[in-house]
């Protein structure tokens, strides 16, 4: 018998990859979605400020429930000033500390920032004993920006010094060339980072991270990407659907200029994630309707529920179309040639040649060196959510372990929803359900329309990951021999590991479901007609899958050979 146990989120250390927040064990059933996520359908504006801003919601999706806080409490003004004065290009257009490599000396002098850890407990919501988690998250964002800028400032200097014809730390298409490797095969392009983080940054950062249940290092959600935006016109309906209405709060290089590549890189992520409310609803409804179908024997109800499954899957498809079309705008919002510049500041510690001995967080962890993964889109939850819905089987290998380890870097609520969807899909055996067209294995009456919908959702996972592989190629691989991505994964093999898994699954489902045969013979499926449109779509999709499998394998082989991987 299979059962499901809810593990307290707080009891789950953020780096413990073996213990998901919710897991399948031995007594059914999995608690209902509404039991575990009572705030999902609530008006996000009505949630208390003691509730984590990253509480997943059907309106705001994976974005925070309210606009990120951009003005810090008075006692933290020195932090705010440093964060504003830090970027290479400040909001007023003048050069900041990173333009002159003066941030480290300033922090080390102790004159700009004292240790404010003791002030954190005072950040209570007036009249209560609860912390304001929106302010806590804003502080986490700003301390983590400062930590990364401090630790990576020497790499930024090294990186700039490699372009002797460049008088200012600014990128142009002509001076950005792929770099050469040093004899050990590790690129020297970034040199080494600082290996010691002063207590004035380390102690408050660790305390804030503990409160939020995330690692004390710059994060995709709570720092650079999803807690780093404001809007020009907040009264605009659906203010985040209009790309031109979004601005960054913090940046390392030129990101406070909304036309810069750094701004474009992050704003594109926000513009995509802004659509995740309906995506989540589509996924949750699909799972709940399959669950209802499994438990309801009444035939009439079954037909109605099957229609509801199709409607929810159609919502997943239409939302993914918008998300992918926003993603495609990356090419023009953010120029590939500019990427290596601000990328310098988002590297992590784990598996990075920049930090061969880890980093000591002064006054924390018994002053023993620490390792944390760097900021990465691998902590975005869109694709993992779809992987879960579709039960995409990942190969058992060290690369897939990295995928699981990245989970611990998400906000608690996103970890919980990914755990719940994974467990629910496991319980319902969604892959088998869709592949068999909604009937028990070997049964009759398979609805091929369900197979088509499933393959179309898989096709979004594929096209997202394929475009993403093009991004990695054009923004990184062609421009740098440095072997590791910011999150610590090997640059030429990790993304293909997941992309190959989806391509293989699509071919298998197409074959095993009988859809391939039906499409080729353009005849009706067992009990359910395929429309001409479905036949055309499936032919087009599977032709692309076949082509990409070969192309990907050849590309990876070539890059591995070139780099001696
Ligand atoms: C120019 C744009 C982008 C580049 C160069 C890029 C690069 C990368 C790299 C190198 C990784 C490897 C992970 C690591 O160790 O850090 C990664 C992972 C990932 N990124 Fe991106 N990324 C880009 C845009 C995006 C966007 C817009 C999203 C979604 C909002 C995204 C979502 C992901 C996901 C989900 C993974 C995990 C990969 C998987 O599950 O197969 N990325 N990215
Ligand atoms: N891992 C990427 C960076 C990256 O993934 C990323 C970093 C910050 C914010 C969003 C990101 N999105 C893309 O996956 C790299 O190695 O450049």
Coordinates of C-alpha atoms and ligand atoms in Angstrom, one line a residue:
X1 CA 0.0 0.0 0.0
X2 CA 1.2 3.5 -0.7
X3 CA 0.8 6.3 1.8
X4 CA 1.7 9.9 2.1
X5 CA 3.2 11.7 5.0
X6 CA 3.3 15.4 5.5
X7 CA 6.7 16.4 6.8
X8 CA 6.9 19.8 8.5
X9 CA 8.6 22.2 6.2
X10 CA 10.6 23.7 9.0
X11 CA 11.9 20.3 9.9
X12 CA 13.4 20.0 6.5
X13 CA 16.9 21.5 6.3
X14 CA 17.3 23.4 3.0
X15 CA 20.1 21.3 1.7
X16 CA 18.6 17.9 2.7
X17 CA 17.8 16.6 -0.8
X18 CA 16.7 13.2 0.4
X19 CA 13.8 14.4 2.4
X20 CA 11.2 16.2 0.3
X21 CA 8.6 18.2 2.3
X22 CA 5.9 15.8 1.3
X23 CA 6.7 12.2 0.4
X24 CA 5.1 9.0 -0.7
X25 CA 5.3 6.4 2.1
X26 CA 2.7 3.8 3.1
X27 CA -0.9 4.9 4.0
X28 CA -3.1 6.7 1.4
X29 CA -4.4 9.1 0.6
X30 CA -2.2 12.2 0.0
X31 CA -3.8 15.1 1.8
X32 CA -5.9 17.2 -0.6
X33 CA -4.3 20.2 -2.3
X34 CA -6.6 22.7 -0.4
X35 CA -5.6 21.1 3.0
X36 CA -1.9 21.6 2.3
X37 CA -2.2 24.9 0.5
X38 CA -5.1 26.8 2.2
X39 CA -3.9 30.2 0.8
X40 CA -3.7 29.1 -2.8
X41 CA -7.1 30.6 -3.9
X42 CA -7.0 33.6 -1.4
X43 CA -6.7 37.1 -2.6
X44 CA -2.9 37.6 -2.3
X45 CA -3.3 41.2 -1.1
X46 CA -5.3 39.9 1.9
X47 CA -2.5 37.6 3.2
X48 CA -0.8 38.7 6.5
X49 CA 2.7 40.1 6.2
X50 CA 3.9 37.3 8.5
X51 CA 3.1 34.9 5.7
X52 CA 6.0 34.1 3.4
X53 CA 5.9 36.4 0.3
X54 CA 6.6 33.3 -1.8
X55 CA 3.4 31.6 -0.7
X56 CA 2.2 30.0 -4.0
X57 CA -1.1 31.5 -5.1
X58 CA -3.4 31.1 -8.1
X59 CA -3.1 34.8 -9.0
X60 CA 0.6 35.5 -8.4
X61 CA 1.8 32.0 -9.1
X62 CA 5.5 31.6 -8.3
X63 CA 6.0 35.4 -7.9
X64 CA 5.7 37.0 -4.5
X65 CA 2.2 37.7 -3.3
X66 CA 2.9 41.5 -3.2
X67 CA 5.3 43.8 -5.0
X68 CA 8.8 43.3 -3.5
X69 CA 9.7 45.8 -0.8
X70 CA 12.2 48.3 -2.2
X71 CA 12.7 50.7 0.8
X72 CA 14.3 49.3 3.9
X73 CA 13.5 50.3 7.5
X74 CA 15.5 53.3 8.7
X75 CA 17.9 51.2 10.8
X76 CA 19.0 49.4 7.7
X77 CA 19.6 52.5 5.6
X78 CA 23.4 51.9 5.5
X79 CA 22.6 48.6 3.7
X80 CA 20.2 50.3 1.4
X81 CA 22.8 53.0 0.6
X82 CA 25.5 50.4 -0.1
X83 CA 23.1 48.4 -2.4
X84 CA 22.3 51.6 -4.3
X85 CA 25.9 52.8 -4.6
X86 CA 27.3 49.4 -5.5
X87 CA 26.4 48.8 -9.2
X88 CA 28.9 49.5 -12.0
X89 CA 26.3 52.0 -13.2
X90 CA 24.1 53.6 -10.6
X91 CA 20.5 54.8 -11.2
X92 CA 21.7 58.3 -11.7
X93 CA 24.1 57.2 -14.4
X94 CA 27.2 57.7 -12.4
X95 CA 29.8 54.9 -11.6
X96 CA 29.3 52.9 -8.4
X97 CA 31.7 51.1 -6.2
X98 CA 32.1 48.1 -8.5
X99 CA 33.2 50.4 -11.3
X100 CA 36.3 51.2 -9.3
X101 CA 36.6 47.9 -7.4
X102 CA 36.2 49.8 -4.1
X103 CA 33.4 47.8 -2.5
X104 CA 35.7 45.3 -0.8
X105 CA 38.0 48.0 0.8
X106 CA 34.9 50.0 1.9
X107 CA 33.3 46.9 3.6
X108 CA 36.6 45.9 5.1
X109 CA 37.1 49.4 6.6
X110 CA 34.0 48.8 8.7
X111 CA 32.9 52.4 8.1
X112 CA 30.0 51.8 5.7
X113 CA 28.2 48.9 7.5
X114 CA 28.2 47.6 11.0
X115 CA 26.8 44.2 12.1
X116 CA 23.0 44.8 12.3
X117 CA 22.0 41.2 13.1
X118 CA 20.5 42.2 16.5
X119 CA 18.0 44.5 14.7
X120 CA 16.4 41.7 12.8
X121 CA 14.3 40.5 15.7
X122 CA 12.8 44.0 15.9
X123 CA 11.2 43.7 12.5
X124 CA 7.8 42.7 13.9
X125 CA 4.5 43.6 12.5
X126 CA 3.2 46.4 14.7
X127 CA 1.0 45.1 17.6
X128 CA 2.1 41.4 17.1
X129 CA 5.1 39.2 17.9
X130 CA 5.4 38.0 14.3
X131 CA 8.1 39.0 11.9
X132 CA 7.3 40.9 8.7
X133 CA 8.5 38.4 6.2
X134 CA 8.3 40.8 3.3
X135 CA 10.9 43.1 5.0
X136 CA 12.9 40.0 6.0
X137 CA 13.0 39.0 2.3
X138 CA 14.0 42.5 1.1
X139 CA 16.8 42.4 3.6
X140 CA 17.9 39.0 2.5
X141 CA 17.9 40.2 -1.1
X142 CA 20.1 43.2 -0.3
X143 CA 22.5 41.4 2.0
X144 CA 22.9 38.6 -0.6
X145 CA 23.6 41.1 -3.4
X146 CA 26.3 42.7 -1.2
X147 CA 27.7 39.2 -0.3
X148 CA 28.1 38.2 -4.0
X149 CA 29.5 41.6 -5.0
X150 CA 32.0 41.4 -2.2
X151 CA 33.1 37.8 -2.9
X152 CA 33.2 38.2 -6.6
X153 CA 34.7 41.7 -7.0
X154 CA 38.2 40.3 -7.5
X155 CA 36.9 38.1 -10.3
X156 CA 35.2 41.1 -11.9
X157 CA 38.5 42.9 -11.8
X158 CA 40.4 39.9 -13.3
X159 CA 37.8 39.5 -16.0
X160 CA 37.9 43.2 -17.0
X161 CA 41.7 43.3 -17.0
X162 CA 41.8 40.6 -19.6
X163 CA 40.4 43.1 -22.2
X164 CA 43.3 45.5 -22.3
X165 CA 41.7 47.7 -25.0
X166 CA 38.7 48.2 -22.8
X167 CA 39.2 51.3 -20.6
X168 CA 36.0 51.0 -18.7
X169 CA 34.3 47.8 -17.5
X170 CA 31.9 47.8 -20.3
X171 CA 31.2 45.2 -22.9
X172 CA 31.1 45.5 -26.7
X173 CA 30.5 42.8 -29.3
X174 CA 34.1 43.1 -30.6
X175 CA 36.0 42.6 -27.4
X176 CA 34.1 39.6 -26.2
X177 CA 35.9 36.5 -27.5
X178 CA 35.9 32.9 -26.2
X179 CA 38.7 32.6 -23.7
X180 CA 41.5 30.1 -23.6
X181 CA 42.1 27.5 -20.9
X182 CA 45.0 27.4 -18.6
X183 CA 47.1 24.2 -18.6
X184 CA 44.9 22.4 -16.0
X185 CA 42.0 22.9 -18.3
X186 CA 40.4 25.4 -16.0
X187 CA 39.8 28.8 -17.4
X188 CA 41.7 31.7 -15.8
X189 CA 39.2 34.2 -17.1
X190 CA 37.8 35.0 -13.6
X191 CA 40.8 34.3 -11.3
X192 CA 39.8 33.7 -7.7
X193 CA 37.1 35.2 -5.5
X194 CA 37.5 36.3 -1.9
X195 CA 37.3 33.4 0.5
X196 CA 36.1 35.3 3.6
X197 CA 32.8 37.1 4.1
X198 CA 33.0 39.7 6.9
X199 CA 30.6 39.3 9.9
X200 CA 28.8 42.6 9.0
X201 CA 27.3 40.7 6.0
X202 CA 27.7 37.1 6.9
X203 CA 25.8 37.1 10.3
X204 CA 22.7 39.0 9.2
X205 CA 22.6 37.0 6.0
X206 CA 22.7 33.7 7.8
X207 CA 20.0 34.8 10.3
X208 CA 17.7 36.0 7.5
X209 CA 18.3 32.8 5.5
X210 CA 17.4 30.7 8.6
X211 CA 14.1 32.6 9.1
X212 CA 13.2 32.0 5.4
X213 CA 14.4 28.4 5.3
X214 CA 16.8 29.0 2.3
X215 CA 20.6 28.8 2.0
X216 CA 22.5 32.0 2.9
X217 CA 23.5 32.9 -0.6
X218 CA 22.1 34.9 -3.5
X219 CA 19.0 33.1 -4.7
X220 CA 17.0 33.0 -7.9
X221 CA 13.7 33.7 -6.1
X222 CA 14.5 35.7 -3.0
X223 CA 17.3 37.8 -4.5
X224 CA 18.2 38.6 -8.1
X225 CA 15.2 37.5 -10.1
X226 CA 11.8 37.1 -8.4
X227 CA 12.2 39.5 -5.5
X228 CA 13.8 42.2 -7.5
X229 CA 11.2 44.2 -9.4
X230 CA 8.9 47.1 -9.2
X231 CA 6.4 48.5 -11.7
X232 CA 6.3 52.0 -13.3
X233 CA 2.4 52.1 -13.2
X234 CA 1.0 50.0 -10.5
X235 CA -2.6 50.9 -11.4
X236 CA -2.3 49.3 -14.8
X237 CA -4.5 46.2 -15.0
X238 CA -2.2 43.1 -15.1
X239 CA 0.8 45.4 -14.5
X240 CA 3.4 42.6 -15.0
X241 CA 2.0 41.4 -18.4
X242 CA 3.4 44.5 -20.0
X243 CA 7.2 44.1 -20.2
X244 CA 7.8 47.8 -20.5
X245 CA 6.1 48.4 -17.2
X246 CA 8.7 46.4 -15.1
X247 CA 11.9 47.7 -13.6
X248 CA 14.7 46.1 -11.5
X249 CA 15.2 47.2 -7.9
X250 CA 18.9 46.1 -7.6
X251 CA 21.6 45.3 -10.2
X252 CA 25.3 44.5 -10.3
X253 CA 26.3 46.1 -13.6
X254 CA 24.0 48.2 -15.7
X255 CA 20.6 46.7 -14.8
X256 CA 19.1 49.9 -13.3
X257 CA 18.9 51.1 -16.9
X258 CA 15.9 49.1 -18.2
X259 CA 17.3 48.9 -21.7
X260 CA 20.5 47.2 -20.6
X261 CA 21.2 43.5 -21.1
X262 CA 21.4 42.8 -17.4
X263 CA 17.9 44.3 -16.9
X264 CA 16.6 42.4 -20.0
X265 CA 18.0 39.1 -18.7
X266 CA 16.2 39.3 -15.4
X267 CA 13.1 41.1 -16.6
X268 CA 12.5 38.4 -19.1
X269 CA 12.4 35.8 -16.3
X270 CA 9.9 38.0 -14.3
X271 CA 7.7 38.5 -17.4
X272 CA 7.5 34.7 -17.8
X273 CA 6.9 33.9 -14.2
X274 CA 4.2 36.5 -14.0
X275 CA 2.1 34.0 -16.0
X276 CA 2.4 31.1 -13.6
X277 CA -0.9 31.6 -11.7
X278 CA -3.0 30.1 -14.5
X279 CA -0.3 27.6 -15.2
X280 CA -0.4 26.3 -11.6
X281 CA -4.3 26.2 -11.7
X282 CA -4.2 24.2 -14.9
X283 CA -1.7 21.7 -13.4
X284 CA -3.5 21.3 -10.0
X285 CA -7.0 21.0 -11.7
X286 CA -5.6 18.4 -14.1
X287 CA -4.4 16.3 -11.2
X288 CA -7.6 16.7 -9.2
X289 CA -9.8 15.8 -12.1
X290 CA -7.7 12.7 -12.9
X291 CA -8.0 11.8 -9.2
X292 CA -11.8 12.2 -9.4
X293 CA -12.0 10.1 -12.5
X294 CA -10.1 7.3 -10.8
X295 CA -12.5 7.4 -7.8
X296 CA -15.8 7.9 -9.6
X297 CA -17.4 4.8 -11.3
X298 CA -20.4 6.6 -12.7
X299 CA -20.1 6.7 -16.5
X300 CA -21.8 10.0 -17.1
X301 CA -19.7 11.7 -14.5
X302 CA -16.6 10.0 -16.1
X303 CA -17.4 11.7 -19.4
X304 CA -17.8 15.0 -17.7
X305 CA -14.5 14.6 -15.8
X306 CA -12.6 13.5 -18.9
X307 CA -13.8 16.8 -20.5
X308 CA -12.6 18.7 -17.4
X309 CA -9.2 17.0 -17.7
X310 CA -8.9 18.2 -21.3
X311 CA -10.0 21.8 -20.4
X312 CA -7.3 21.9 -17.6
X313 CA -4.6 20.5 -20.0
X314 CA -5.7 23.1 -22.6
X315 CA -5.1 25.8 -19.9
X316 CA -1.6 24.4 -19.3
X317 CA -1.0 24.6 -23.1
X318 CA -2.3 28.1 -23.6
X319 CA -0.4 29.5 -20.6
X320 CA 2.8 27.8 -21.8
X321 CA 2.4 29.4 -25.2
X322 CA 2.4 32.9 -23.5
X323 CA 5.3 31.9 -21.3
X324 CA 7.4 30.6 -24.2
X325 CA 6.6 33.6 -26.3
X326 CA 7.8 35.9 -23.5
X327 CA 10.9 33.6 -23.2
X328 CA 11.7 34.0 -26.9
X329 CA 12.0 37.8 -26.3
X330 CA 15.2 37.1 -24.3
X331 CA 17.2 37.3 -27.6
X332 CA 16.3 41.0 -28.0
X333 CA 15.8 42.0 -24.4
X334 CA 19.3 40.9 -23.5
X335 CA 22.2 40.6 -26.0
X336 CA 24.2 37.4 -25.8
X337 CA 27.5 39.2 -26.1
X338 CA 26.9 41.2 -23.0
X339 CA 26.0 38.2 -20.8
X340 CA 29.5 37.2 -19.6
X341 CA 29.9 40.7 -18.0
X342 CA 27.2 40.7 -15.3
X343 CA 27.3 36.9 -15.1
X344 CA 30.6 37.3 -13.1
X345 CA 28.5 38.3 -10.1
X346 CA 26.1 35.3 -10.0
X347 CA 28.5 32.4 -9.6
X348 CA 28.2 30.3 -6.5
X349 CA 30.7 28.5 -4.3
X350 CA 29.9 24.8 -4.9
X351 CA 32.0 23.2 -7.6
X352 CA 33.5 26.5 -8.7
X353 CA 37.2 26.9 -9.4
X354 CA 36.8 30.5 -8.2
X355 CA 36.4 29.2 -4.6
X356 CA 38.6 26.2 -4.4
X357 CA 38.5 26.1 -0.5
X358 CA 34.9 27.4 0.0
X359 CA 34.1 30.6 1.8
X360 CA 34.3 31.3 5.6
X361 CA 31.3 33.2 6.9
X362 CA 32.8 35.1 9.7
X363 CA 31.1 34.5 13.0
X364 CA 29.0 31.7 11.5
X365 CA 29.2 27.9 11.1
X366 CA 32.2 27.8 13.6
X367 CA 34.1 29.8 10.9
X368 CA 34.4 26.6 8.8
X369 CA 34.4 27.1 5.0
X370 CA 31.0 26.8 3.4
X371 CA 29.8 25.8 -0.1
X372 CA 26.6 27.0 -1.6
X373 CA 25.3 26.7 -5.2
X374 CA 25.1 29.9 -7.1
X375 CA 22.1 31.6 -8.6
X376 CA 20.5 29.7 -11.4
X377 CA 17.3 29.4 -13.4
X378 CA 17.5 25.8 -12.3
X379 CA 15.7 27.1 -9.3
X380 CA 12.8 28.3 -11.4
X381 CA 9.7 26.1 -10.8
X382 CA 7.9 26.2 -14.2
X383 CA 9.7 23.3 -15.8
X384 CA 9.9 21.2 -12.6
X385 CA 6.1 21.6 -12.2
X386 CA 5.5 20.3 -15.7
X387 CA 8.2 17.5 -15.3
X388 CA 6.1 16.5 -12.2
X389 CA 2.7 16.6 -13.9
X390 CA 4.0 14.5 -16.8
X391 CA 6.2 12.3 -14.7
X392 CA 9.2 12.8 -17.0
X393 CA 11.6 10.1 -15.9
X394 CA 15.1 11.4 -15.4
X395 CA 18.1 9.0 -15.8
X396 CA 19.7 7.9 -12.6
X397 CA 23.1 9.5 -12.7
X398 CA 25.1 12.2 -11.0
X399 CA 23.7 14.9 -13.3
X400 CA 20.2 14.2 -12.2
X401 CA 21.3 14.4 -8.6
X402 CA 22.3 18.0 -9.2
X403 CA 18.7 18.6 -10.4
X404 CA 17.4 17.3 -7.1
X405 CA 19.9 19.3 -5.1
X406 CA 18.8 22.5 -6.7
X407 CA 15.3 21.9 -5.1
X408 CA 16.6 23.0 -1.7
X409 CA 17.4 26.4 -3.0
X410 CA 13.7 27.3 -3.7
X411 CA 11.4 29.1 -1.2
X412 CA 9.6 26.6 1.1
X413 CA 6.2 27.0 -0.6
X414 CA 7.6 26.2 -4.0
X415 CA 9.4 23.2 -2.6
X416 CA 6.1 22.1 -1.0
X417 CA 4.0 22.5 -4.2
X418 CA 6.7 20.6 -6.2
X419 CA 6.7 17.8 -3.7
X420 CA 2.9 17.7 -3.6
X421 CA 2.6 17.6 -7.4
X422 CA 5.3 14.9 -7.7
X423 CA 3.6 12.7 -5.0
X424 CA 0.2 13.2 -6.5
X425 CA 1.3 12.4 -10.1
X426 CA 3.1 9.3 -8.7
X427 CA -0.1 8.2 -6.9
X428 CA -2.2 8.8 -10.1
X429 CA 0.5 7.4 -12.4
X430 CA -0.2 10.3 -14.8
X431 CA 2.3 9.1 -17.4
X432 CA 0.6 5.8 -17.7
X433 CA -2.8 7.4 -17.5
X434 CA -2.2 9.7 -20.5
X435 CA -0.2 7.2 -22.5
X436 CA -3.1 4.7 -22.2
X437 CA -5.6 7.4 -23.3
X438 CA -7.2 7.4 -19.9
X439 CA -8.0 3.7 -19.7
X440 CA -6.4 1.0 -17.6
X441 CA -3.4 -0.6 -19.3
X442 CA -4.6 -3.1 -22.0
X443 CA -8.2 -1.9 -21.7
X444 CA -10.4 -0.7 -24.6
X445 CA -11.8 2.8 -25.4
X446 CA -8.5 4.7 -25.3
X447 CA -9.1 8.4 -25.9
X448 CA -6.3 9.4 -28.2
X449 CA -7.1 13.0 -27.6
X450 CA -5.7 12.6 -24.1
X451 CA -2.5 11.2 -25.6
X452 CA -2.3 14.2 -28.0
X453 CA -2.7 16.7 -25.1
X454 CA -0.1 14.9 -23.1
X455 CA 2.4 15.0 -25.9
X456 CA 1.6 18.6 -26.6
X457 CA 2.4 19.5 -22.9
X458 CA 5.6 17.4 -23.2
X459 CA 6.4 19.3 -26.4
X460 CA 6.4 22.6 -24.3
X461 CA 8.9 21.1 -21.9
X462 CA 10.9 20.1 -24.9
X463 CA 10.8 23.4 -26.8
X464 CA 11.5 25.3 -23.5
X465 CA 14.5 23.1 -22.9
X466 CA 15.6 23.3 -26.5
X467 CA 15.5 27.1 -26.6
X468 CA 17.2 27.1 -23.3
X469 CA 20.0 24.9 -24.7
X470 CA 20.3 27.5 -27.5
X471 CA 20.6 30.2 -24.8
X472 CA 23.4 28.3 -23.0
X473 CA 25.2 27.9 -26.4
X474 CA 24.9 31.5 -27.6
X475 CA 25.2 33.3 -24.2
X476 CA 27.8 31.1 -22.6
X477 CA 29.4 28.1 -24.4
X478 CA 30.5 30.1 -27.4
X479 CA 31.9 32.8 -25.3
X480 CA 33.7 31.1 -22.5
X481 CA 35.7 27.9 -21.8
X482 CA 34.9 28.1 -18.1
X483 CA 33.6 24.6 -17.4
X484 CA 30.9 25.2 -14.8
X485 CA 27.6 27.0 -14.8
X486 CA 26.7 29.5 -12.0
X487 CA 24.8 26.9 -10.1
X488 CA 27.8 24.5 -10.3
X489 CA 26.6 22.1 -13.0
X490 CA 28.9 21.0 -15.8
X491 CA 28.2 23.4 -18.6
X492 CA 28.1 21.1 -21.7
X493 CA 26.5 18.0 -20.3
X494 CA 23.9 19.0 -17.7
X495 CA 21.2 20.7 -19.7
X496 CA 21.3 18.0 -22.4
X497 CA 20.8 15.3 -19.7
X498 CA 17.3 16.7 -19.0
X499 CA 16.5 17.6 -22.7
X500 CA 17.4 14.1 -23.8
X501 CA 15.1 12.6 -21.2
X502 CA 12.1 14.5 -22.6
X503 CA 12.9 13.7 -26.2
X504 CA 13.2 10.0 -25.4
X505 CA 9.9 10.0 -23.4
X506 CA 8.1 11.7 -26.3
X507 CA 9.2 9.1 -28.8
X508 CA 8.3 6.3 -26.4
X509 CA 4.8 7.7 -25.7
X510 CA 4.1 8.3 -29.4
X511 CA 5.0 4.7 -30.1
X512 CA 3.5 2.8 -27.1
X513 CA 0.2 4.7 -27.1
X514 CA -0.6 3.7 -30.6
X515 CA -0.8 7.3 -31.7
X516 CA 2.1 6.9 -34.1
X517 CA 0.3 4.1 -35.9
X518 CA -3.0 6.1 -35.9
X519 CA -1.3 9.2 -37.3
X520 CA 0.6 7.3 -40.0
X521 CA -2.5 5.5 -41.1
X522 CA -4.5 8.6 -40.5
X523 CA -7.2 6.3 -39.2
X524 CA -9.3 6.5 -36.1
X525 CA -7.9 5.5 -32.8
X526 CA -9.5 2.8 -30.7
X527 CA -12.9 4.4 -30.0
X528 CA -11.9 8.0 -30.5
X529 CA -11.3 9.8 -33.8
X530 CA -8.2 11.9 -34.4
X531 CA -9.0 15.2 -36.0
X532 CA -7.0 16.4 -39.0
X533 CA -5.6 19.1 -36.9
X534 CA -4.3 16.6 -34.3
X535 CA -2.7 14.5 -37.1
X536 CA -0.9 17.5 -38.5
X537 CA 0.2 18.8 -35.1
X538 CA 1.6 15.4 -34.1
X539 CA 3.4 14.9 -37.4
X540 CA 5.1 18.3 -37.0
X541 CA 6.0 17.8 -33.4
X542 CA 7.5 14.3 -33.8
X543 CA 9.5 15.4 -36.9
X544 CA 11.1 18.1 -34.7
X545 CA 11.8 15.6 -31.9
X546 CA 13.5 13.2 -34.2
X547 CA 15.7 15.9 -35.7
X548 CA 16.6 17.4 -32.3
X549 CA 17.7 14.1 -30.8
X550 CA 20.4 13.7 -33.4
X551 CA 21.4 17.3 -33.5
X552 CA 21.7 17.5 -29.7
X553 CA 23.8 14.3 -29.5
X554 CA 26.2 15.6 -32.2
X555 CA 26.5 19.0 -30.5
X556 CA 27.3 17.6 -27.1
X557 CA 29.8 15.2 -28.6
X558 CA 31.6 18.0 -30.4
X559 CA 31.7 20.3 -27.3
X560 CA 32.9 17.5 -25.1
X561 CA 35.7 16.6 -27.5
X562 CA 36.7 20.3 -27.8
X563 CA 36.8 20.7 -24.1
X564 CA 38.2 17.3 -23.1
X565 CA 35.1 16.5 -21.1
Ligands
LIG1 C1 20.1 33.8 -21.7 C2 19.3 33.1 -20.9 C3 19.6 31.9 -20.1 C4 20.8 31.2 -19.9 C5 22.2 31.6 -20.6 C6 20.6 30.2 -19.0 C7 21.6 29.3 -18.6 C8 21.4 28.2 -17.8 C9 22.4 27.3 -17.3 C10 23.8 27.4 -17.7 C11 21.8 26.4 -16.5 C12 22.6 25.3 -15.8 C13 22.3 25.4 -14.3 C14 23.5 25.9 -13.5 O1 24.3 25.1 -13.0 O2 23.5 27.1 -13.2 C15 20.4 26.7 -16.5 C16 19.5 25.9 -15.8 C17 18.1 26.2 -15.9 N1 17.5 27.4 -16.3 FE1 18.4 28.8 -17.5 N2 19.3 30.1 -18.7 C18 18.7 31.2 -19.3 C19 17.4 31.6 -19.2 C20 16.4 30.9 -18.4 C21 15.0 31.2 -18.3 C22 14.4 32.5 -18.9 C23 14.5 30.3 -17.5 C24 13.0 30.2 -17.0 C25 12.4 31.2 -16.5 C26 15.5 29.3 -17.2 C27 15.2 28.2 -16.4 C28 16.2 27.2 -16.2 C29 15.9 25.9 -15.6 C30 14.5 25.4 -15.3 C31 17.1 25.3 -15.5 C32 17.2 23.8 -15.1 C33 17.4 23.0 -16.3 C34 16.6 21.8 -16.5 O3 15.8 21.4 -15.7 O4 16.8 21.1 -17.5 N3 16.6 29.7 -17.7 N4 20.2 27.8 -17.2
LIG2 N1 23.2 29.2 -14.7 C1 23.3 30.3 -15.6 C2 22.7 31.5 -15.0 C3 21.3 31.3 -14.7 O1 20.8 30.2 -14.9 C4 20.5 32.3 -14.1 C5 21.1 33.1 -13.2 C6 20.4 34.2 -12.6 C7 19.0 34.4 -12.9 C8 18.4 33.5 -13.8 C9 19.1 32.5 -14.4 N2 18.5 31.8 -15.3 C10 18.6 30.9 -16.2 O2 18.6 29.7 -16.1 C11 24.7 30.6 -16.0 O3 25.6 29.7 -15.7 O4 25.0 31.6 -16.5

